[in-house]
XYZ file of C-alpha atoms in Angstrom:
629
model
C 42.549 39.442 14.135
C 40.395 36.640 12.808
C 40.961 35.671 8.963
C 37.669 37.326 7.331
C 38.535 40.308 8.841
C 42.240 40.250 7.740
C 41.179 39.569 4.056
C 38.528 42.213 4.026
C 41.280 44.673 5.747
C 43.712 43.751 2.924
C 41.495 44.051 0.059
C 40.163 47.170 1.221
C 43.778 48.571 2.124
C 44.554 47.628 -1.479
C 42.038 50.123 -3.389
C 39.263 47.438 -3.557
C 38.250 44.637 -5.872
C 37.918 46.755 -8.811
C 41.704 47.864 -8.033
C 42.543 44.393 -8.141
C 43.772 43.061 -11.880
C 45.144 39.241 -10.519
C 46.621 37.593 -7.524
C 48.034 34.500 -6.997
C 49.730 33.368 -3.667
C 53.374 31.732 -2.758
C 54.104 30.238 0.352
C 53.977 33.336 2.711
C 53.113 36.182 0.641
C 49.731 37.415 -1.070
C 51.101 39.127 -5.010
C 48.690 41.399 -6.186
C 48.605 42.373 -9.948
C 47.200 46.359 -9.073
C 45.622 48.907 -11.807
C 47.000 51.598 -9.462
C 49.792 50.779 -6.519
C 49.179 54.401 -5.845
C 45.610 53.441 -4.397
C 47.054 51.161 -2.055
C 48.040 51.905 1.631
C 50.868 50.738 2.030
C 52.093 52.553 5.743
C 48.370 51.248 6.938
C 48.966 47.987 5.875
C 52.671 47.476 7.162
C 50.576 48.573 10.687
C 47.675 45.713 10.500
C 47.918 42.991 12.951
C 48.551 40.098 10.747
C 50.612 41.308 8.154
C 54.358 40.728 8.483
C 55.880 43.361 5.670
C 54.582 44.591 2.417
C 56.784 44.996 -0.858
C 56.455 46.236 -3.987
C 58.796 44.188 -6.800
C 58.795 42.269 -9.834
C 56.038 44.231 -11.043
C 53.700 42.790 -7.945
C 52.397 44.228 -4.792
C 53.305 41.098 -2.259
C 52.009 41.215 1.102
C 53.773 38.375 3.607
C 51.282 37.463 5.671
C 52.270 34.128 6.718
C 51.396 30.222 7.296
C 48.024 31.855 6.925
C 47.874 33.178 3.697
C 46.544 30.573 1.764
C 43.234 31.141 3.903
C 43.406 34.756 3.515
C 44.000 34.474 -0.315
C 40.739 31.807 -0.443
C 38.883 34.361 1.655
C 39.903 37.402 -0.887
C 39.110 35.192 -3.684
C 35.801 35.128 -2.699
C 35.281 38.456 -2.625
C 36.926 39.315 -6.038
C 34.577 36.364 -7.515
C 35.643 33.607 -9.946
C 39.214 32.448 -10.103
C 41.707 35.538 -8.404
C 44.873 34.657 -10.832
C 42.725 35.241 -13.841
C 43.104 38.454 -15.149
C 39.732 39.189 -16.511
C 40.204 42.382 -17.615
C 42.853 44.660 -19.844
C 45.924 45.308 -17.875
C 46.244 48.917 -17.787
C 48.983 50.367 -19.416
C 52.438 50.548 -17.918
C 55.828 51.515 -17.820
C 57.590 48.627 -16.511
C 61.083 47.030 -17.038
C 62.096 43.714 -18.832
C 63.201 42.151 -15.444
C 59.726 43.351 -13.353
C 57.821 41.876 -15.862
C 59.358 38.663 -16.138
C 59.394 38.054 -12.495
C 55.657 38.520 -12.678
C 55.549 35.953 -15.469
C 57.591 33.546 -13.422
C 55.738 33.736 -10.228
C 52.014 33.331 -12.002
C 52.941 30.338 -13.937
C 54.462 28.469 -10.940
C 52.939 29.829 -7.556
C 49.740 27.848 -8.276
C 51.493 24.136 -8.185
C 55.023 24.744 -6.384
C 53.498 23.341 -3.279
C 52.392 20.305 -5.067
C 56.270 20.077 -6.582
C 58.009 20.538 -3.425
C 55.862 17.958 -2.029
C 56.930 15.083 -4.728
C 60.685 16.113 -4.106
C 60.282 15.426 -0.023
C 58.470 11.995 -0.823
C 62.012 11.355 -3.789
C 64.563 12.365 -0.715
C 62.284 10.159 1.620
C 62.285 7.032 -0.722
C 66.056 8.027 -1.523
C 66.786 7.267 2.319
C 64.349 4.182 2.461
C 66.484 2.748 0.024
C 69.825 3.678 1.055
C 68.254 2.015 5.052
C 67.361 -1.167 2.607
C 63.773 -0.509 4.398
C 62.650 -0.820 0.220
C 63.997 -1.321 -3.223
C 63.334 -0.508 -6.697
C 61.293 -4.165 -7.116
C 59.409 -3.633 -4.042
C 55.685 -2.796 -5.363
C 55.642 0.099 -2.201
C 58.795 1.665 -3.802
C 56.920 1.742 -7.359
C 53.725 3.319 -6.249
C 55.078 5.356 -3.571
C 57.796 6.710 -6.650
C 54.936 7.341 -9.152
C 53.330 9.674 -6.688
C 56.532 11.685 -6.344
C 57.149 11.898 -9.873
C 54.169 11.829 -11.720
C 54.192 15.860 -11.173
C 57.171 16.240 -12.671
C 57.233 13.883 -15.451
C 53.981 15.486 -16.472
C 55.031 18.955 -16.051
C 54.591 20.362 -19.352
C 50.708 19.862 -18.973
C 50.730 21.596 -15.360
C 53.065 24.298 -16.787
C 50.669 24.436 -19.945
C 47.683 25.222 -17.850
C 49.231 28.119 -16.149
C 51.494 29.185 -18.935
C 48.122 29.698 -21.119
C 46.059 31.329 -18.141
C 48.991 33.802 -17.482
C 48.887 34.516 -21.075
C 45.198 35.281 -21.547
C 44.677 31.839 -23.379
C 42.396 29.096 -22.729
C 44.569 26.818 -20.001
C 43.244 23.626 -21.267
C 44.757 24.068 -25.033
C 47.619 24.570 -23.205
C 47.028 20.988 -21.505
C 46.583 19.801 -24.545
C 49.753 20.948 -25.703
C 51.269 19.412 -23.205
C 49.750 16.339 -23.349
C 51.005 15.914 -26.866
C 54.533 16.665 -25.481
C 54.521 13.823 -23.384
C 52.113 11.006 -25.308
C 53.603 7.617 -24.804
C 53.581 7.554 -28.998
C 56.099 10.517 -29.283
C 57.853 9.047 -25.745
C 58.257 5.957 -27.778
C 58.974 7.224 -31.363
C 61.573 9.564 -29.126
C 62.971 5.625 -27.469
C 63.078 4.237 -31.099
C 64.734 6.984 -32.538
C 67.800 6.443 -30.343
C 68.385 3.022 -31.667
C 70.799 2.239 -34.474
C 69.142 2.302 -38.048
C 66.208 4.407 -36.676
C 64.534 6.224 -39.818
C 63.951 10.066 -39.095
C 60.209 11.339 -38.332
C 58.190 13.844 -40.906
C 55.332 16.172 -40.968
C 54.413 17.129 -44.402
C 57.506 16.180 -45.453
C 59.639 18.642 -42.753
C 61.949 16.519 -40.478
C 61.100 16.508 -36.977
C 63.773 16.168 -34.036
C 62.350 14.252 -31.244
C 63.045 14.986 -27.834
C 61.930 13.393 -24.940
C 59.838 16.498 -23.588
C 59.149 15.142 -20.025
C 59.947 17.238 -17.198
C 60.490 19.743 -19.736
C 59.869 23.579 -18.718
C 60.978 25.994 -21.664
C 59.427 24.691 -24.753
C 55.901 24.487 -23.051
C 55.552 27.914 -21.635
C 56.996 29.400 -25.625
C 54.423 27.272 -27.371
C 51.477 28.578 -24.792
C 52.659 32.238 -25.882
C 51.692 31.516 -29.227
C 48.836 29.540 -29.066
C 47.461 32.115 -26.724
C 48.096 34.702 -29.462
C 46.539 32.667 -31.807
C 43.680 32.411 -30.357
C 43.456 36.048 -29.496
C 43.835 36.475 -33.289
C 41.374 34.316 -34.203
C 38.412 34.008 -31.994
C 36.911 37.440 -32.523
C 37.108 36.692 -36.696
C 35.314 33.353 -36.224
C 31.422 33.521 -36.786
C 30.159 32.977 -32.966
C 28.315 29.564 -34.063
C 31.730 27.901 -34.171
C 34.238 30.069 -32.701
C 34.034 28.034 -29.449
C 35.311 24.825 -30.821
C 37.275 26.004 -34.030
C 39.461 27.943 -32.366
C 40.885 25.076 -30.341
C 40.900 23.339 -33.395
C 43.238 25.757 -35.025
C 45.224 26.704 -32.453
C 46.351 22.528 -31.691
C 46.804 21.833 -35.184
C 48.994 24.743 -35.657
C 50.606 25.064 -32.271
C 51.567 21.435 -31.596
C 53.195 20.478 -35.149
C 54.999 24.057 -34.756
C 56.164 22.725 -31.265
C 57.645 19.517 -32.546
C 59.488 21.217 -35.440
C 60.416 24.493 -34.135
C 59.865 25.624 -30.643
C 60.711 22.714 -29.039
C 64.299 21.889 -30.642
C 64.912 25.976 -30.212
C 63.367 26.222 -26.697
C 65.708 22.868 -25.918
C 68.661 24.238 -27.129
C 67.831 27.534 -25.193
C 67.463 25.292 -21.990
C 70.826 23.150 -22.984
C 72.489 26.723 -22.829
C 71.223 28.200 -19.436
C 71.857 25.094 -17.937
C 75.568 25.189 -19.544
C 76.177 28.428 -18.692
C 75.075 27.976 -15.134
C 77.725 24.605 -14.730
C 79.972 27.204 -16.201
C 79.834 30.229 -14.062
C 79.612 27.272 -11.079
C 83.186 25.306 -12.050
C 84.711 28.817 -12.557
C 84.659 28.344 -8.618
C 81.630 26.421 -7.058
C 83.189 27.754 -3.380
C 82.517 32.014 -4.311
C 79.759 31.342 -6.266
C 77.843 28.821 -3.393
C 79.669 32.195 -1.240
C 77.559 34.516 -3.651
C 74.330 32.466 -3.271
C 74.956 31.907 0.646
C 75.113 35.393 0.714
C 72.562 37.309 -1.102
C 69.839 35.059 -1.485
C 67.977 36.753 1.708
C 68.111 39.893 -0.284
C 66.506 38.409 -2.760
C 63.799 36.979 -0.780
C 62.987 40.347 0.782
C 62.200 41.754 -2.434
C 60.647 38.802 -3.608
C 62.753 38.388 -6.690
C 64.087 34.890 -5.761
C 61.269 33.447 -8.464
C 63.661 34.248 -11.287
C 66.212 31.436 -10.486
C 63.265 28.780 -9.765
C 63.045 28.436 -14.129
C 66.858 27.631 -13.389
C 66.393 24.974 -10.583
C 63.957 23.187 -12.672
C 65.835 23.621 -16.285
C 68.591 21.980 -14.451
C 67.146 19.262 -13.010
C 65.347 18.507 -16.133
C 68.727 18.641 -18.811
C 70.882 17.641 -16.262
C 68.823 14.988 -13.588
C 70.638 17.358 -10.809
C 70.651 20.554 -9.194
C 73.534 22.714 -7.469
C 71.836 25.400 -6.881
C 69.310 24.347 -4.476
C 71.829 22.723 -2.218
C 73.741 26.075 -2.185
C 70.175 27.525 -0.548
C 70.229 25.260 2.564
C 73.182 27.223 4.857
C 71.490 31.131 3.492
C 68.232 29.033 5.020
C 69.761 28.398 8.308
C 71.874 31.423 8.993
C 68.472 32.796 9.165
C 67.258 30.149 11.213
C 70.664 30.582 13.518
C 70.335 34.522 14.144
C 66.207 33.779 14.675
C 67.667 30.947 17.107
C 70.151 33.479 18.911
C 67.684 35.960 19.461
C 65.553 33.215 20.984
C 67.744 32.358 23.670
C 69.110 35.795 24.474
C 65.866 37.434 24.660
C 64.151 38.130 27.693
C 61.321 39.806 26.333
C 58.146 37.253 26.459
C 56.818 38.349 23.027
C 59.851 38.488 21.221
C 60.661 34.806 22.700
C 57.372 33.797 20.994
C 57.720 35.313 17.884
C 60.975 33.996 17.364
C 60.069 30.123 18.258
C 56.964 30.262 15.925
C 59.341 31.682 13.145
C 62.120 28.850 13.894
C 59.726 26.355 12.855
C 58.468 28.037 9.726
C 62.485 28.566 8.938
C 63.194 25.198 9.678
C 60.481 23.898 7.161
C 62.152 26.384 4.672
C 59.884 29.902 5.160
C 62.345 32.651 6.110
C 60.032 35.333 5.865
C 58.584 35.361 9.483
C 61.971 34.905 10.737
C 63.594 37.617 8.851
C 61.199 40.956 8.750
C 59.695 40.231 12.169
C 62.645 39.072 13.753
C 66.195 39.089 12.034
C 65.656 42.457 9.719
C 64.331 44.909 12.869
C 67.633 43.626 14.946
C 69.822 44.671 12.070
C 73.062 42.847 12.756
C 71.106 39.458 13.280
C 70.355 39.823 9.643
C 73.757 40.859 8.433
C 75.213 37.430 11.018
C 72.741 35.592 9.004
C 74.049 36.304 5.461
C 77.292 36.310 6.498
C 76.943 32.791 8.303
C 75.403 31.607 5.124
C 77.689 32.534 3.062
C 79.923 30.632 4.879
C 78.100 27.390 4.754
C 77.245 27.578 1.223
C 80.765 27.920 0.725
C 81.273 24.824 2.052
C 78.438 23.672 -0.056
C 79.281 24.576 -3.351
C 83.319 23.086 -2.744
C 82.266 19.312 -2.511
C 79.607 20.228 -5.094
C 76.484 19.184 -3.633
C 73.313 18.547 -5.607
C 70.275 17.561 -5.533
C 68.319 15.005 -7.913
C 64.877 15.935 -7.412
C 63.194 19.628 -7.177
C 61.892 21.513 -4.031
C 62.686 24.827 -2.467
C 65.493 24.470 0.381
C 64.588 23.373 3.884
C 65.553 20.945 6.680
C 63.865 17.882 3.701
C 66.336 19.134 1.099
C 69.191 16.749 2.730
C 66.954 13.762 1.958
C 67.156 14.729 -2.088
C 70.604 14.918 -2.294
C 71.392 11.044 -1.700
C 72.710 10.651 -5.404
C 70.823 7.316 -7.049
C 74.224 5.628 -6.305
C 73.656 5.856 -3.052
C 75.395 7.987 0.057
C 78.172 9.785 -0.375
C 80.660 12.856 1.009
C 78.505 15.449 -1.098
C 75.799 14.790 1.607
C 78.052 15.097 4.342
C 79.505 18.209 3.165
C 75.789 19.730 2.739
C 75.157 19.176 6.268
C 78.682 20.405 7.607
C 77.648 23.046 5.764
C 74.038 23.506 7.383
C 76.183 23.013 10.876
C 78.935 25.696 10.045
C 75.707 28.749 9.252
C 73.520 27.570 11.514
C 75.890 26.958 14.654
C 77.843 30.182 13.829
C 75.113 32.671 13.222
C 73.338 31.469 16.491
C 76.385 32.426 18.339
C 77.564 35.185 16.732
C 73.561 36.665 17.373
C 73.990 35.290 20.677
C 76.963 37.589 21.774
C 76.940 39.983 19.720
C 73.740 41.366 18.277
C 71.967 43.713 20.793
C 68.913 41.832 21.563
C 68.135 43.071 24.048
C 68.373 46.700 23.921
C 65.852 49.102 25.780
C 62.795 50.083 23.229
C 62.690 53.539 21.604
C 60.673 56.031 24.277
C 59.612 59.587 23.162
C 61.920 62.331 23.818
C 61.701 66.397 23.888
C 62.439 67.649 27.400
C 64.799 67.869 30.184
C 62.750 65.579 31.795
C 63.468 62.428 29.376
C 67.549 63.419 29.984
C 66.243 62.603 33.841
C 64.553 59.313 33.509
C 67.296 58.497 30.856
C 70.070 59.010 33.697
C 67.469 57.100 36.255
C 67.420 54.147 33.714
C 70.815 53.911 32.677
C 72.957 55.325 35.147
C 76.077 57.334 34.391
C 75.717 57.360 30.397
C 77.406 59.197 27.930
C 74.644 60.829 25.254
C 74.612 62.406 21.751
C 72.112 64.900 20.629
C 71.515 64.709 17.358
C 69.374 67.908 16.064
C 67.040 68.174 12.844
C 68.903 68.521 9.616
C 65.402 69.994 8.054
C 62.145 71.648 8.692
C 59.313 69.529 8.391
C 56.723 66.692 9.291
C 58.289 64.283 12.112
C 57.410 60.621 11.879
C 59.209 57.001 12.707
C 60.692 54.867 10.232
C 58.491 52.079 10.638
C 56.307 54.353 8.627
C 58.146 54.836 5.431
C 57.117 53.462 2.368
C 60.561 51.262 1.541
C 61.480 48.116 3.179
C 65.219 48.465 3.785
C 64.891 51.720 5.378
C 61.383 50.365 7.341
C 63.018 47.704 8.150
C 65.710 49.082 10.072
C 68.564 47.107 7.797
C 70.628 50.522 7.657
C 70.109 51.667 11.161
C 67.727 53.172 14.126
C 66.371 56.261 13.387
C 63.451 58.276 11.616
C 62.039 60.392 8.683
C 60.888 63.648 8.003
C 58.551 64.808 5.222
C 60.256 68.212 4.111
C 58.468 71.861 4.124
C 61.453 73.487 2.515
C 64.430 72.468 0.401
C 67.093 72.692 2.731
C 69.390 70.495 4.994
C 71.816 71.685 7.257
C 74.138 69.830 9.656
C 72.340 67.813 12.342
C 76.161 67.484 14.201
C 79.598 68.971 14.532
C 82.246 66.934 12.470
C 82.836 65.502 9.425
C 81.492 65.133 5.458
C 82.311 61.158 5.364
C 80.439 60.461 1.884
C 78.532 62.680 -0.832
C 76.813 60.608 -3.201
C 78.102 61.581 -6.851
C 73.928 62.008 -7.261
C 73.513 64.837 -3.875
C 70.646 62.680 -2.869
C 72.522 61.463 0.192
C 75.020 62.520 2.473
C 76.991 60.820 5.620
C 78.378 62.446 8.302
C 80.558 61.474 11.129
C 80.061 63.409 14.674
C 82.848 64.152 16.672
C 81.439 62.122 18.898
C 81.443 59.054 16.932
C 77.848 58.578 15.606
C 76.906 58.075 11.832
C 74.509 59.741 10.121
C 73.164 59.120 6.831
C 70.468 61.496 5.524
C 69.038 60.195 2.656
C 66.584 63.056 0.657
C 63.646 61.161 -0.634
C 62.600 57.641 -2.101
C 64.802 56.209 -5.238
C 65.857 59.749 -5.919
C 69.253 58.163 -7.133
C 67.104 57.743 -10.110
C 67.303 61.890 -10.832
C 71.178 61.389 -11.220
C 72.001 64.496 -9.338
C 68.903 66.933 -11.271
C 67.235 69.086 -8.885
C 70.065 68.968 -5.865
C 72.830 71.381 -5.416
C 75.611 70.484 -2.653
C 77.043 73.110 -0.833
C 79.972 70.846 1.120
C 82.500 68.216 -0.324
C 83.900 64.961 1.139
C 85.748 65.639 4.024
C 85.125 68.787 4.315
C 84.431 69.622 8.505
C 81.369 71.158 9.300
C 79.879 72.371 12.398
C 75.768 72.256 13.436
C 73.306 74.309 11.392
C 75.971 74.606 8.389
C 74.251 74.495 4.837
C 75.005 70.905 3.240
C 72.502 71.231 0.500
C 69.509 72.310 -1.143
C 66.931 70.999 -3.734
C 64.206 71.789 -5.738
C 61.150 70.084 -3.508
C 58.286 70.947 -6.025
C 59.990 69.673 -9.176
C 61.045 66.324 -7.434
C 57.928 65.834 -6.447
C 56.302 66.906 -9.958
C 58.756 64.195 -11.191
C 56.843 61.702 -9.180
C 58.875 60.922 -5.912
C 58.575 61.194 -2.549
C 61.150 63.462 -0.662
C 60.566 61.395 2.895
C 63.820 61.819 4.072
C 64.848 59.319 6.522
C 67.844 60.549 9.196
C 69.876 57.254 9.895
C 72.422 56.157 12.438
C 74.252 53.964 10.036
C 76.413 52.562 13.539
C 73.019 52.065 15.823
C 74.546 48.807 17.016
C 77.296 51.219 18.850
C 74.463 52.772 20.606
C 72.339 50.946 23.362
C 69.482 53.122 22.627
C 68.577 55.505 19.859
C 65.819 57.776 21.223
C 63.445 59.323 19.092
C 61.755 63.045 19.864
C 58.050 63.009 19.892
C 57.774 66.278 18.898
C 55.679 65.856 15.637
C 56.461 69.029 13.931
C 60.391 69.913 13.814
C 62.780 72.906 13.212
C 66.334 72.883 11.520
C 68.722 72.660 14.336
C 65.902 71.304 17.243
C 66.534 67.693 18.650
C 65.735 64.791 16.972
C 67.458 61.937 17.947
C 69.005 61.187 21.629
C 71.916 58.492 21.085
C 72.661 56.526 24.424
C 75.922 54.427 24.767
């Protein structure tokens, strides 16, 4: 699908342009600010040639569409006319959470100039090796220039920050430049120098002391003192007689938003910034090894739900109170265990596409974009994914033992081993980060290698006796488990649900049903392995050995149990077409959730096939799912 078309698809598959509050873009993913996520189609966009997954978190819809999407986001920019990541109009009202929000802030305040950022960091690791070679040195007028370049962003952050800190607040971005420029004039740089000598005399305004601070690099106190000039001039403007409003109110807000800056925010938002950076070495030397085990671990997860802009504040704050990182560093091996299970599947496969797929995403993974490699590749072959964290963890526990860091900022990838060559030169924490990239890399690609089923036969319909004979044609002497409908309902797959983990196929193989009545009875003969404490969910183990989760609607934990009465307990054995339990469908779905039930085989990778019926409409107690070992 050419470009135009994508971006007209998108915005249309959206709810439109005048569904669309903001959107800014990251490196793979499109985050749109929506009026209504309800108008959006999410199941038709998941299916459009082009686009990789779609989530909903943080308060944004993000749709990962690639190496491509900063031509797709120009292209919808165009269509939404003027500038996409201003939000023009009132945000409608909403209901969500402290954390959703903040990721939201996060993301729109640093999306639109990461690129830039990463970019000085790989020329700092680059000039970091040219010196430790002796190709340069610090005299050398090439080293100088070549140095300003890579830092200028950074040492001037506050007025990048201020500009997007402002527009994210509904402020006028270039009084937030201006803040920022005032941060970082060479007369408060140098009044900050002087003020370090012995004997300095201590600064006023209007007789209140001030306490300098050198501000550059700084990312906390600009983005509180945006907040409030941005309210300011919300306050203001409309009271202003329209003859002058246009240049008093910048007036007002600098003269009272910079001197409050220099007395108040900024020694409160440093001492905020002093603590998060504390308690971050803190919870680090409680044991760098778990917590770079932690980081290894997770930080996939965190990616898939696009969350992972939360800890870039923390990357940053560090780097600026601190002149290092250890976070980033601990990044690197969760990186590669991704690009190790992507690898593994590579060489395994036999399939032509997959075998394309894969080596396009091994490059973006190797440059530091996991997305490609882990919903179109890594995610869908479940226990490549689960190798990958695994293997990660691993490395980064490596890592975070010979406490690696990194001295300048930029998100992890293949260039993060040039920025951690300490200004002293090379030394064992740079060797330890790449035994570490080794040990996740070289161990998820094997582990995927041999033991992920890569190449398993793809899901065919099922419903008759004719299937069983092509199945024993195909396969030979197999043994196979019927597993029958635990409901009455609307048959469809699971790459058709609207939640990523169950999409996705990280819990298992298997499909969903959209409920008729509010019943579900036993799909197997065996055994009641869990009951959540909530009834939403129940697992079962057949005596034959298969799994089964059945999970009764979307976030329905949420209801705490309300509307669902069990009729079995944990381990209690029950035989096909028993009564498990039964809810109240109408008032679940009054309380605004879906009841898509998705049927699960938590232990697929036992199975060489799980075989799906085609039947669209099902019966309690009629086939569903064929498992072949």
């Amino acid at each position: 699908m050419k470009l135009n078309e994508l971006a007209t698809e998108v915005l249309a598959k959206v709810g439109g342009a005048e569904n669309v509050i903001s959107l800014v873009h990251c490196a793979t993913r499109l985050r749109f600010k929506l009026r209504d996520s309800s108008k959006a189609q999410t199941l038709a966009l998941k299916n459009t040639p082009g686009i990789i997954m779609v989530v909903e978190s943080g308060g944004q819809y993000q749709v990962v569409v690639g190496n491509e999407v900063s031509q797709v986001y120009e292209l919808i920019a165009s269509h939404l006319g003027g500038d996409a990541s201003e939000q023009q109009f009132a945000e409608p009202a909403g209901n969500e959470g402290f954390f959703a929000r903040f990721i939201d802030i996060i993301s729109a305040i640093f999306t639109p100039f990461i690129s830039l950022l990463i970019a000085g960091g790989m020329l700092k690791g680059l000039l970091s090796v040219a010196l430790v070679a002796s190709w340069l040195t610090t005299q050398n007028g090439t080293y100088q220039i070549l140095f300003a370049a890579s830092d200028a962003m950074f040492y001037f952050l506050p007025l990048f920050l201020g500009y997007t800190a402002c527009k994210k607040f509904k402020g006028n971005p270039f009084i937030g430049m201006a803040i920022g420029g005032a941060l970082v004039h060479p007369l408060m740089i140098a009044a900050f120098t002087a003020s370090q000598m012995p004997g300095a005399q201590p600064h006023h305004f209007l007789g209140l002391p001030v306490i300098l601070i050198n501000y550059s690099s700084s990312v906390i106190p600009i983005i509180f003192a945006c907040w409030l000039s941005a309210w300011l001039e919300r306050l203001i403007y409309l009271r202003l007689p329209s003859a002058v409003r246009n240049f008093i109110t910048p007036l007002i807000c600098i003269v009272v938003a910079v001197p409050l800056t220099f007395l108040l925010i900024g020694p409160a938002a440093t001492w905020v910034s002093k603590m998060l950076a504390l308690g971050y070495e803190l919870l680090y030397g409680f044991n760098s090894a778990i917590a770079g085990m932690l980081m290894g671990g997770l930080w996939q997860v965190c990616v898939i739900f696009g969350v992972h802009w939360g800890m870039v504040p923390i990357m940053m704050n560090n780097i600026s109170i601190t002149g290092h990182d250890t976070l980033i560093p601990l990044l690197v091996p969760a990186i590669f265990g991704q690009v190790g299970a992507t690898l593994g599947i590579f060489l395994r496969t036999k399939n032509a596409q997959l075998k394309g797929s894969a080596g396009s995403a091994l490059v973006a993974g190797i440059c530091g974009i996991t997305e490609p490699a882990v919903y179109a590749i890594t995610l869908p072959n479940r226990r490549a994914f689960v190798f990958g964290c695994l293997c990660g963890a691993a490395g980064a526990g490596v890592v975070g033992y010979f406490h690696s860091a990194v001295y300048s900022f930029g998100f992890a990838s293949i260039f993060t081993l040039t920025q951690l060559i300490p200004p002293t030169g090379y030394d064992f924490t740079v060797t330890a980060a790449i035994i570490g990239l080794l040990v996740s890399l070289t161990l998820s690609t094997l582990l995927t290698y041999f033991f992920a089923r890569v190449n398993a036969p793809k899901t065919v319909p099922c419903a008759d006796s004719a299937v069983d004979a092509s199945l024993t044609q195909t396969h030979g002497q197999v043994e196979r488990e019927t597993i029958t409908s635990p409901m009455q309902g609307r048959l469809k797959p699971l790459t058709q649900i609207d939640d990523p983990i169950f999409s996705g196929g990280l819990l298992g193989k298997g499909a969903f049903i959209t409920p008729s009545q509010g019943r579900v009875v036993s799909p197997v003969d065996g055994t009641v392995a869990s009951l959540f404490k909530t009834f939403h969910a129940i697992g079962l183990e057949s005596s034959g050995g298969a799994e089964v989760l059945i999970h009764v609607g979307i976030d329905t934990v949420k209801l705490d149990g309300k509307y669902f009465t069990p009729h079995v307990a944990e381990g209690d054995e029950v035989v096909r077409g028993q009564l498990l339990l039964e809810f109240d469908a109408d008032a679940i779905r009054a309380a605004g959730y879906s009841l898509d039930t998705p049927i699960l085989i938590t232990n697929s990778d036992d199975f060489s096939d799980v075989i799906v019926s085609d039947v669209s409409d099902v019966e309690e107690n009629t086939p569903l799912l064929t498992l072949v070992r």
